[in-house]
PDB file of C-alpha atoms in Angstrom:
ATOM      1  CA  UNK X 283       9.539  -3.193  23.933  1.00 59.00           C
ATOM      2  CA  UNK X 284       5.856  -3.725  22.399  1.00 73.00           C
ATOM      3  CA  UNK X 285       7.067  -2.534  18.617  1.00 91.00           C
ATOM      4  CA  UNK X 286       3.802  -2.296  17.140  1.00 94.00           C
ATOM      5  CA  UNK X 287       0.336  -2.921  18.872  1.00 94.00           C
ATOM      6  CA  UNK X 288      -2.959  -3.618  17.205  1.00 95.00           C
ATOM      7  CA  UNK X 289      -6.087  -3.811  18.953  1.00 95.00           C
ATOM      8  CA  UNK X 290      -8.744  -5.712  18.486  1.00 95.00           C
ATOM      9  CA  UNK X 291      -6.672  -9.554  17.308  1.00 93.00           C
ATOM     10  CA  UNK X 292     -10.461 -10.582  16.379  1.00 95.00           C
ATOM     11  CA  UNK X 293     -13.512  -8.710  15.084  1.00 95.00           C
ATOM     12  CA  UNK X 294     -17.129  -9.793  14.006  1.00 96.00           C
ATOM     13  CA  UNK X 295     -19.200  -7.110  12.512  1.00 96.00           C
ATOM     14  CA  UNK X 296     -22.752  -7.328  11.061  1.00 97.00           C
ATOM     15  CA  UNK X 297     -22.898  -5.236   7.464  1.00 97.00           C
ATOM     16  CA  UNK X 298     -23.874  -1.784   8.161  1.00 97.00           C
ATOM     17  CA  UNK X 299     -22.144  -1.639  12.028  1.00 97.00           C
ATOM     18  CA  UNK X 300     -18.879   0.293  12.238  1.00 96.00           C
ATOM     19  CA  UNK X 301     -15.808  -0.183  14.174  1.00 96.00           C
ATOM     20  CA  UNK X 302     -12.343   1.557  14.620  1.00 97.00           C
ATOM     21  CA  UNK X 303      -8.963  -0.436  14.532  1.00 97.00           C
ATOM     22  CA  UNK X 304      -6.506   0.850  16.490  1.00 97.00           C
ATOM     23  CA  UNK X 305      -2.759   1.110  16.311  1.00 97.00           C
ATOM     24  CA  UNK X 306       0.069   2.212  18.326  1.00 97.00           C
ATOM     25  CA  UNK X 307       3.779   2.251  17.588  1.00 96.00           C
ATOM     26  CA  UNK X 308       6.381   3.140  20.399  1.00 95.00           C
ATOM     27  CA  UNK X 309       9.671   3.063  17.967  1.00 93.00           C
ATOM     28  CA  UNK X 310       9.418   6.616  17.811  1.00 93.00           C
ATOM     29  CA  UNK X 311       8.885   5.929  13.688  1.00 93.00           C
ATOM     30  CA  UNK X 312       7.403   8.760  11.687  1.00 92.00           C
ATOM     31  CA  UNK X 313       5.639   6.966   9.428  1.00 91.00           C
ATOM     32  CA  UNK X 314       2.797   4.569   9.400  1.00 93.00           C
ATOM     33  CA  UNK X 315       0.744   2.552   7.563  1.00 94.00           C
ATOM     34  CA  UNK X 316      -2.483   0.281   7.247  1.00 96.00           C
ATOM     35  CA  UNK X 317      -2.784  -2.830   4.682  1.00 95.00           C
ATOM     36  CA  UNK X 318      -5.503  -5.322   3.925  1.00 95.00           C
ATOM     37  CA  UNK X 319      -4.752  -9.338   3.522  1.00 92.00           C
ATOM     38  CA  UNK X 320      -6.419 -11.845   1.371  1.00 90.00           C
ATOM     39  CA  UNK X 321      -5.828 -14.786   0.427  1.00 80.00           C
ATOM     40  CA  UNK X 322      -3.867 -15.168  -2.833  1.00 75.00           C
ATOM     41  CA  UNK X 323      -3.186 -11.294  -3.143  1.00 77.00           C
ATOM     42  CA  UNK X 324      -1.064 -10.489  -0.825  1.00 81.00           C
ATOM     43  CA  UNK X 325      -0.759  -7.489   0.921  1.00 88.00           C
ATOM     44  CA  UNK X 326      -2.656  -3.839  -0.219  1.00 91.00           C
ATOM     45  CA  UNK X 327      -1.844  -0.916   1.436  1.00 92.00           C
ATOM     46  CA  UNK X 328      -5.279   0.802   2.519  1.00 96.00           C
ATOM     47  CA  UNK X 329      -3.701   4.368   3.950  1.00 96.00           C
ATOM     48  CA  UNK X 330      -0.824   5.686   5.124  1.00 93.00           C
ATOM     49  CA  UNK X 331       0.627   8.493   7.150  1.00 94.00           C
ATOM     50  CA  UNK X 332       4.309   9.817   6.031  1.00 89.00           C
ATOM     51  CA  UNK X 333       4.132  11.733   8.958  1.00 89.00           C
ATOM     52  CA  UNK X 334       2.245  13.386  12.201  1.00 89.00           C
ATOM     53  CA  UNK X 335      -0.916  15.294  10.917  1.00 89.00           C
ATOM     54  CA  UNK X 336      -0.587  13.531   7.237  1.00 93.00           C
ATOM     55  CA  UNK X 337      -2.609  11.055   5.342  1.00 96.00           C
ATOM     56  CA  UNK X 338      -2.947   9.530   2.125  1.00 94.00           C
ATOM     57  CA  UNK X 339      -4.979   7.168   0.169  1.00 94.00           C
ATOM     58  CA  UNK X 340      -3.512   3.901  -0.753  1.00 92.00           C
ATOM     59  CA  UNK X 341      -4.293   1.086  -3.352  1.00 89.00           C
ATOM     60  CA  UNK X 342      -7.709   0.742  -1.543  1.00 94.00           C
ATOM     61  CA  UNK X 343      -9.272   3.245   0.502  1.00 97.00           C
ATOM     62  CA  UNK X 344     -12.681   3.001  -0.545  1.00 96.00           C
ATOM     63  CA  UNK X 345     -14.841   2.399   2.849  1.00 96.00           C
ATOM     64  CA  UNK X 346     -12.137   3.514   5.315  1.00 97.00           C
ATOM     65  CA  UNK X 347     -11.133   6.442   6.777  1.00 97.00           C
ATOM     66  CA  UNK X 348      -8.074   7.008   9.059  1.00 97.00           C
ATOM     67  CA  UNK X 349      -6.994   9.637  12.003  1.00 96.00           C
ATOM     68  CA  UNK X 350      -3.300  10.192  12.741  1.00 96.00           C
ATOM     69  CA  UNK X 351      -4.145  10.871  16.570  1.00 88.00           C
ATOM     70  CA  UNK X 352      -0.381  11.751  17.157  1.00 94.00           C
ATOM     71  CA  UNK X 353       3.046  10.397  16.294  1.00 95.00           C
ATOM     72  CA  UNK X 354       1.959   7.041  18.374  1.00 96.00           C
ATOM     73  CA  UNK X 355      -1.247   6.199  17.297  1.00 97.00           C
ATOM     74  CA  UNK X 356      -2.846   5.715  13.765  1.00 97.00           C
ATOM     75  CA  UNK X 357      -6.868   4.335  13.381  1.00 97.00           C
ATOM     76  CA  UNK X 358      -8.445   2.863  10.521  1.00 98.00           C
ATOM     77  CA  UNK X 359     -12.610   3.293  10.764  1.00 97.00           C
ATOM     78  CA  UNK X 360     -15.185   1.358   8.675  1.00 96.00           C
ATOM     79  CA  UNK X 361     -18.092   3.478   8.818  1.00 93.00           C
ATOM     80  CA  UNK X 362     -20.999   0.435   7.316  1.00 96.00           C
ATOM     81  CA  UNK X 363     -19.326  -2.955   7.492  1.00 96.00           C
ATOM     82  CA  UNK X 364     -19.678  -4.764   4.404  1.00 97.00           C
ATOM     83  CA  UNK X 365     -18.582  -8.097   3.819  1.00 96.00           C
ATOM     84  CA  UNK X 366     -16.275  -7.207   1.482  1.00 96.00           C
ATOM     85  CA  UNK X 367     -13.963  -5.214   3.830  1.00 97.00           C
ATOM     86  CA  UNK X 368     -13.622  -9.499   5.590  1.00 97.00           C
ATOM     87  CA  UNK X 369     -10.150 -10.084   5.942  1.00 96.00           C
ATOM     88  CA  UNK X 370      -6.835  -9.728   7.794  1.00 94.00           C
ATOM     89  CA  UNK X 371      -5.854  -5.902   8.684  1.00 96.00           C
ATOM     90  CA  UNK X 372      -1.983  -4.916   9.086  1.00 95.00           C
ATOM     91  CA  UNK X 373      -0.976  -1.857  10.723  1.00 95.00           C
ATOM     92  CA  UNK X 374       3.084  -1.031  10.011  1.00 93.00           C
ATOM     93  CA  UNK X 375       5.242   1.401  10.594  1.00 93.00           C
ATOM     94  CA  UNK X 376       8.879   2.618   9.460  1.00 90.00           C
ATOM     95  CA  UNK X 377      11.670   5.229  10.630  1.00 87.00           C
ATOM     96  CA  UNK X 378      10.711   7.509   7.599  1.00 79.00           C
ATOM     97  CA  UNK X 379       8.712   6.707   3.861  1.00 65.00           C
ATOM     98  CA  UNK X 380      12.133   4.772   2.504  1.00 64.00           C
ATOM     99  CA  UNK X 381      10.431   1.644   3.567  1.00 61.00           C
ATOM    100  CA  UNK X 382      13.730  -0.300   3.977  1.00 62.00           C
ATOM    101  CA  UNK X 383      12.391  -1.623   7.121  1.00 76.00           C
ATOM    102  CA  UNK X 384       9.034  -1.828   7.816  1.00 85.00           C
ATOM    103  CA  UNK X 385       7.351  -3.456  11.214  1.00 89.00           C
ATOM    104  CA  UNK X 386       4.408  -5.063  11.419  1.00 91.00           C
ATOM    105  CA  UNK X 387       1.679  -5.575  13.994  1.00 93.00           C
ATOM    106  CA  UNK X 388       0.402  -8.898  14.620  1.00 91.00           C
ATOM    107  CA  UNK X 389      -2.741  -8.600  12.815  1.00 93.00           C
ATOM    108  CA  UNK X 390      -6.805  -8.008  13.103  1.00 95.00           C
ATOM    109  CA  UNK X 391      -8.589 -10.454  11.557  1.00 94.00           C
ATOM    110  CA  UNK X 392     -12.001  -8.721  10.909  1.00 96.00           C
ATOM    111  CA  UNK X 393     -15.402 -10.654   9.381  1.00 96.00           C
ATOM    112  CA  UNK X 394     -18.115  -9.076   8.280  1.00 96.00           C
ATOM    113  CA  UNK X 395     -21.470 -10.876   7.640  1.00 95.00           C
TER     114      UNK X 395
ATOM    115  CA  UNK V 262       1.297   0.449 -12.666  1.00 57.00           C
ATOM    116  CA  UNK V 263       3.541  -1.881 -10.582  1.00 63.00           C
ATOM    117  CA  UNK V 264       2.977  -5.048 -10.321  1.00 84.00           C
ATOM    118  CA  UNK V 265       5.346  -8.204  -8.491  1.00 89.00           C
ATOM    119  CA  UNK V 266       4.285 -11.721  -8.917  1.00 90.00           C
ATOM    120  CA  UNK V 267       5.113 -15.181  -7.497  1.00 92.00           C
ATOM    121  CA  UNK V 268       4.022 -18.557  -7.132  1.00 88.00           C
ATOM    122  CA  UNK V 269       1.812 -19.611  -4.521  1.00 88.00           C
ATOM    123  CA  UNK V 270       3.039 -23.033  -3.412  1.00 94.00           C
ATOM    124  CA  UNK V 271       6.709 -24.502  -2.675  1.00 96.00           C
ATOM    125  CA  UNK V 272       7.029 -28.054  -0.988  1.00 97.00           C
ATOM    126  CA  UNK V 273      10.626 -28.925  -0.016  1.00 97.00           C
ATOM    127  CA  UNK V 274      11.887 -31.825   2.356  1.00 97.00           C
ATOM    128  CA  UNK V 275      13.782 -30.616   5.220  1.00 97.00           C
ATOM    129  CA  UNK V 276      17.715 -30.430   4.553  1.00 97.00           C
ATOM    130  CA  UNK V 277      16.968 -29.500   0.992  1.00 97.00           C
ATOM    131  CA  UNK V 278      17.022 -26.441  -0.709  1.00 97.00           C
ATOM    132  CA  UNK V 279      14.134 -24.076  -1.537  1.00 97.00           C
ATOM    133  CA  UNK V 280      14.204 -21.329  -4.210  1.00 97.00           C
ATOM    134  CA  UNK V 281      11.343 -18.544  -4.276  1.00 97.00           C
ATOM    135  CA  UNK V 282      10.869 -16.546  -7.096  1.00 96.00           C
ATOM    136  CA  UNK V 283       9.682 -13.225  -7.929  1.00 95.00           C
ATOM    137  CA  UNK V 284       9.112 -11.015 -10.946  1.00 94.00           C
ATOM    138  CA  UNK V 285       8.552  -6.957 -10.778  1.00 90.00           C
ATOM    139  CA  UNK V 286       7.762  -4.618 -13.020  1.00 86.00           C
ATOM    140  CA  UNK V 287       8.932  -1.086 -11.961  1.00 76.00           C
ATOM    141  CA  UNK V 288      12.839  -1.143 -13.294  1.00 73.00           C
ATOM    142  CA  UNK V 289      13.254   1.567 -10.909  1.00 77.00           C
ATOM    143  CA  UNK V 290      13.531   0.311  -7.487  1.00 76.00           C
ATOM    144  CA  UNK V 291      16.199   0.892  -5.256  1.00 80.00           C
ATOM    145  CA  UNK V 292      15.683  -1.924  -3.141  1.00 86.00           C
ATOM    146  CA  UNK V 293      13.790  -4.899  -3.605  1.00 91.00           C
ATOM    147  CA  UNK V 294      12.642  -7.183  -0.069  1.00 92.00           C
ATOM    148  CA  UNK V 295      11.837 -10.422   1.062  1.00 95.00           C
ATOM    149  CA  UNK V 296       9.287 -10.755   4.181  1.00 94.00           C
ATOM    150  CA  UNK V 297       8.632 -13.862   5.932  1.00 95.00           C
ATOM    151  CA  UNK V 298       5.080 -14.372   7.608  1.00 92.00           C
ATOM    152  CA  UNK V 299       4.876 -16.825  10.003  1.00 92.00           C
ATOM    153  CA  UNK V 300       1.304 -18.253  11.078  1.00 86.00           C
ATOM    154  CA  UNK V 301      -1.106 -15.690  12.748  1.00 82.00           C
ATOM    155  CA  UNK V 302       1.755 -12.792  12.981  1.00 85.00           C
ATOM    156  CA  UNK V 303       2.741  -9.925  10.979  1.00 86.00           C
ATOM    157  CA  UNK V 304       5.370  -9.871   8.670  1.00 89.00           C
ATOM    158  CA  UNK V 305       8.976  -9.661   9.213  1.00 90.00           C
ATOM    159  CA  UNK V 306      11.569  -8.328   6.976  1.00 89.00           C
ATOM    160  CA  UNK V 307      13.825 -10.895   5.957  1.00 92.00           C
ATOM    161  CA  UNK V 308      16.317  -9.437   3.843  1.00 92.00           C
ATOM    162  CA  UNK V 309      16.786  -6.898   0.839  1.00 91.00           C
ATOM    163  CA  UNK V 310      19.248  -6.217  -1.740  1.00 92.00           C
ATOM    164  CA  UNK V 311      20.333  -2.698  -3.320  1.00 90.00           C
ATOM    165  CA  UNK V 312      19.247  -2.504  -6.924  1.00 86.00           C
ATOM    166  CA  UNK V 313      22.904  -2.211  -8.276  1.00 88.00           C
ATOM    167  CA  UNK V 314      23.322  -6.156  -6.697  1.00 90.00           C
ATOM    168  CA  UNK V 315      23.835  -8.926  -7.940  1.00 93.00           C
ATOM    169  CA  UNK V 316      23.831 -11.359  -4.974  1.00 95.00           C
ATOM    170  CA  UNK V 317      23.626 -10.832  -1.374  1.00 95.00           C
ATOM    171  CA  UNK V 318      24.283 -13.669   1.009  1.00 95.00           C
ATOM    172  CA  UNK V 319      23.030 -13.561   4.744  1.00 91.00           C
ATOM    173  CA  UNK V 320      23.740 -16.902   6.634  1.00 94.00           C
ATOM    174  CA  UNK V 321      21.740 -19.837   4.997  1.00 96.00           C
ATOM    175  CA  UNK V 322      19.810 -17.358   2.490  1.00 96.00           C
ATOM    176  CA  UNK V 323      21.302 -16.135  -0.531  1.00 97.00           C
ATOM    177  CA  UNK V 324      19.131 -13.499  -2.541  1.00 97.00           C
ATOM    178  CA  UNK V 325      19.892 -13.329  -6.375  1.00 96.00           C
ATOM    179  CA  UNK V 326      18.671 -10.331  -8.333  1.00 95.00           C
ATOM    180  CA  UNK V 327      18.254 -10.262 -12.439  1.00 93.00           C
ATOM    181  CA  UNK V 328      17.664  -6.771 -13.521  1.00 90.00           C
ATOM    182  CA  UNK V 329      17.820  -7.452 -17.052  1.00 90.00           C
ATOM    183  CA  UNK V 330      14.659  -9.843 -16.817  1.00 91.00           C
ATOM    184  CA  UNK V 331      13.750  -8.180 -13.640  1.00 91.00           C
ATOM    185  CA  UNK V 332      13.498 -11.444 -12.000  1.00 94.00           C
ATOM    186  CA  UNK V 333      14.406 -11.713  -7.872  1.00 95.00           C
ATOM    187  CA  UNK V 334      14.966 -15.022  -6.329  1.00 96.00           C
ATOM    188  CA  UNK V 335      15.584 -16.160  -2.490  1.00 97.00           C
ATOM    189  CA  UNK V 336      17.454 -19.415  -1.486  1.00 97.00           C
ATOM    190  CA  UNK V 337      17.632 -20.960   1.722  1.00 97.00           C
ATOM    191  CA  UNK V 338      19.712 -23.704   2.105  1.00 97.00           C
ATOM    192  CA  UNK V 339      19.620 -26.547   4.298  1.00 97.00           C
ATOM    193  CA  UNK V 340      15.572 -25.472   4.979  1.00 97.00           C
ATOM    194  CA  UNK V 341      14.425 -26.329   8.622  1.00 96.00           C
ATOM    195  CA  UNK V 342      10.730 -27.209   9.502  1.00 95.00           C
ATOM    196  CA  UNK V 343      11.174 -23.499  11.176  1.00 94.00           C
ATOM    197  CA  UNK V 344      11.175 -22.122   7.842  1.00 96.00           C
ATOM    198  CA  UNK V 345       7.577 -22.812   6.774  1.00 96.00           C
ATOM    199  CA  UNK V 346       5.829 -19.614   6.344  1.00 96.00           C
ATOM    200  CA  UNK V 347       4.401 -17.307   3.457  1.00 94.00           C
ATOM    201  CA  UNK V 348       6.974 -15.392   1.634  1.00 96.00           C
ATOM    202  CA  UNK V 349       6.294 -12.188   0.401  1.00 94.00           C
ATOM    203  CA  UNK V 350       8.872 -10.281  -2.393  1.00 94.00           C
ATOM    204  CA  UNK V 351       8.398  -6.360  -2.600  1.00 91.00           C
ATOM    205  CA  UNK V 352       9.615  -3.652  -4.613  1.00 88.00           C
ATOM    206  CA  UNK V 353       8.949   0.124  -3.909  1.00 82.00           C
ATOM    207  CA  UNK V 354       7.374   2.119  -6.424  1.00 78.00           C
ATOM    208  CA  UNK V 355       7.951   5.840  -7.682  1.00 74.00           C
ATOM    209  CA  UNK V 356       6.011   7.304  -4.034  1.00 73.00           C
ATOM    210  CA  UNK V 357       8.681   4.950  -1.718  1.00 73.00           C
ATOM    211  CA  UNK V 358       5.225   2.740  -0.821  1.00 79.00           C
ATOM    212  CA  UNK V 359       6.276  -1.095  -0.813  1.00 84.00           C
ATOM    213  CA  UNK V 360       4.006  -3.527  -3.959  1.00 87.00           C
ATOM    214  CA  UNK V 361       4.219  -6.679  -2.401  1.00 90.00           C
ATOM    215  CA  UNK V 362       3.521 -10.034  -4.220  1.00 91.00           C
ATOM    216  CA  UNK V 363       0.922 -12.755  -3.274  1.00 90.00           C
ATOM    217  CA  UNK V 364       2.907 -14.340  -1.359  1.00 93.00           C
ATOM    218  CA  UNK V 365       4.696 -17.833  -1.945  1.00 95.00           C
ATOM    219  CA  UNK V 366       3.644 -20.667   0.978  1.00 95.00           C
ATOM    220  CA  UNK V 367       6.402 -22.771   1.929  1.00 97.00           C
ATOM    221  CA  UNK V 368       6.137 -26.129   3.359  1.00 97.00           C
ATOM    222  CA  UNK V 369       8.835 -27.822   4.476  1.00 97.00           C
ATOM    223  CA  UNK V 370       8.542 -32.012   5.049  1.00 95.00           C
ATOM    224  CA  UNK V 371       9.901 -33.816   7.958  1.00 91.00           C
TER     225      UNK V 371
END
């Protein structure tokens, strides 16, 4: 009963490399979502996918990109690293878009120098 | 757009109580949230209350919702050294996506 699985926990990139987060959810849920932590602004939501073969931009999408592989899965890619794009990535997921119960994976905490 | 705000820092001694507050913007949210983040993990949905609420109690937490001064506030009596954690208010805005707050640290003192 894994809920909702992020892979890598810890990530250091040199600006300019690239790097794909990945995320798989095994609740069955149809939608899914990525968000961005740093400190003192809580969370931003990045992308989002209301459901299989949809995506849309978030608060702040700028420098990612995102695949919805299949119901399961849902990957965020930086393309050039910048330092930036340092903090702590969230991948979530929920039933369907009324958000009244969103889980959360455990985190990625990325750093970028 | 929407915007939900809180205070950053709450010190309580343990067996007191703590009160988090929140203030939104978007008068039109069905249901507002609180998440609790405990260190290094994800956050965990705490509790929520239905827009046409006044109070909803849930154990030792008791969530109070103003909608006049669209002000949201989360108590949690008798506060255990298990409660220290980040808490995060949300409300959903007009596309069901959830505007979380900054997040209010509690620490709780032995």
């Amino acid at each position: 009963n894994a809920g909702v699985t992020q892979t890598p926990k810890f990530q250091v990139l040199k600006t300019g490399q690239s790097m794909t987060l990945q995320c798989a959810q095994d609740m069955n849920h149809n939608s899914m979502y990525w968000y961005r932590q740093d400190p003192g602004m809580g969370l931003r939501l990045i992308y989002y996918s209301a459901s299989e073969g949809t995506t849309d931009k978030g608060e702040v999408p700028n420098g990612y990109n995102v695949s919805r592989l299949n119901k399961r899965e849902f990957s965020l890619r930086l393309e050039s690293a910048a330092p930036s794009q340092t903090s702590v990535y969230f991948c979530a997921s929920s039933r369907d878009r009324e958000p009244e119960k969103l889980f959360f994976g455990s985190g990625t905490q990325l750093s970028v120098l | 757009g929407e915007d939900v705000e809180q205070s950053l820092f709450l010190s309580v001694r343990e067996g007191d109580s703590s009160v988090i507050n929140c203030t939104y913007t978007d008068s039109s949210s069905t249901y507002l949230y609180w998440y609790k983040q405990e260190p290094g993990a994800g956050l965990q949905l705490l509790t929520y209350i239905f827009s046409n609420m006044d109070m909803k109690q849930d154990q030792r937490l008791t969530v109070l919702l103003n909608k006049k001064d669209k002000h949201l506030s989360l108590r949690i009596a008798d506060t255990q050294t298990g409660d220290s954690a980040i808490y995060f208010c949300a409300e959903v805005d007009s596309s069901y996506k959830l505007i979380f707050g900054s997040g209010t640290r509690l620490l709780v003192r032995p």
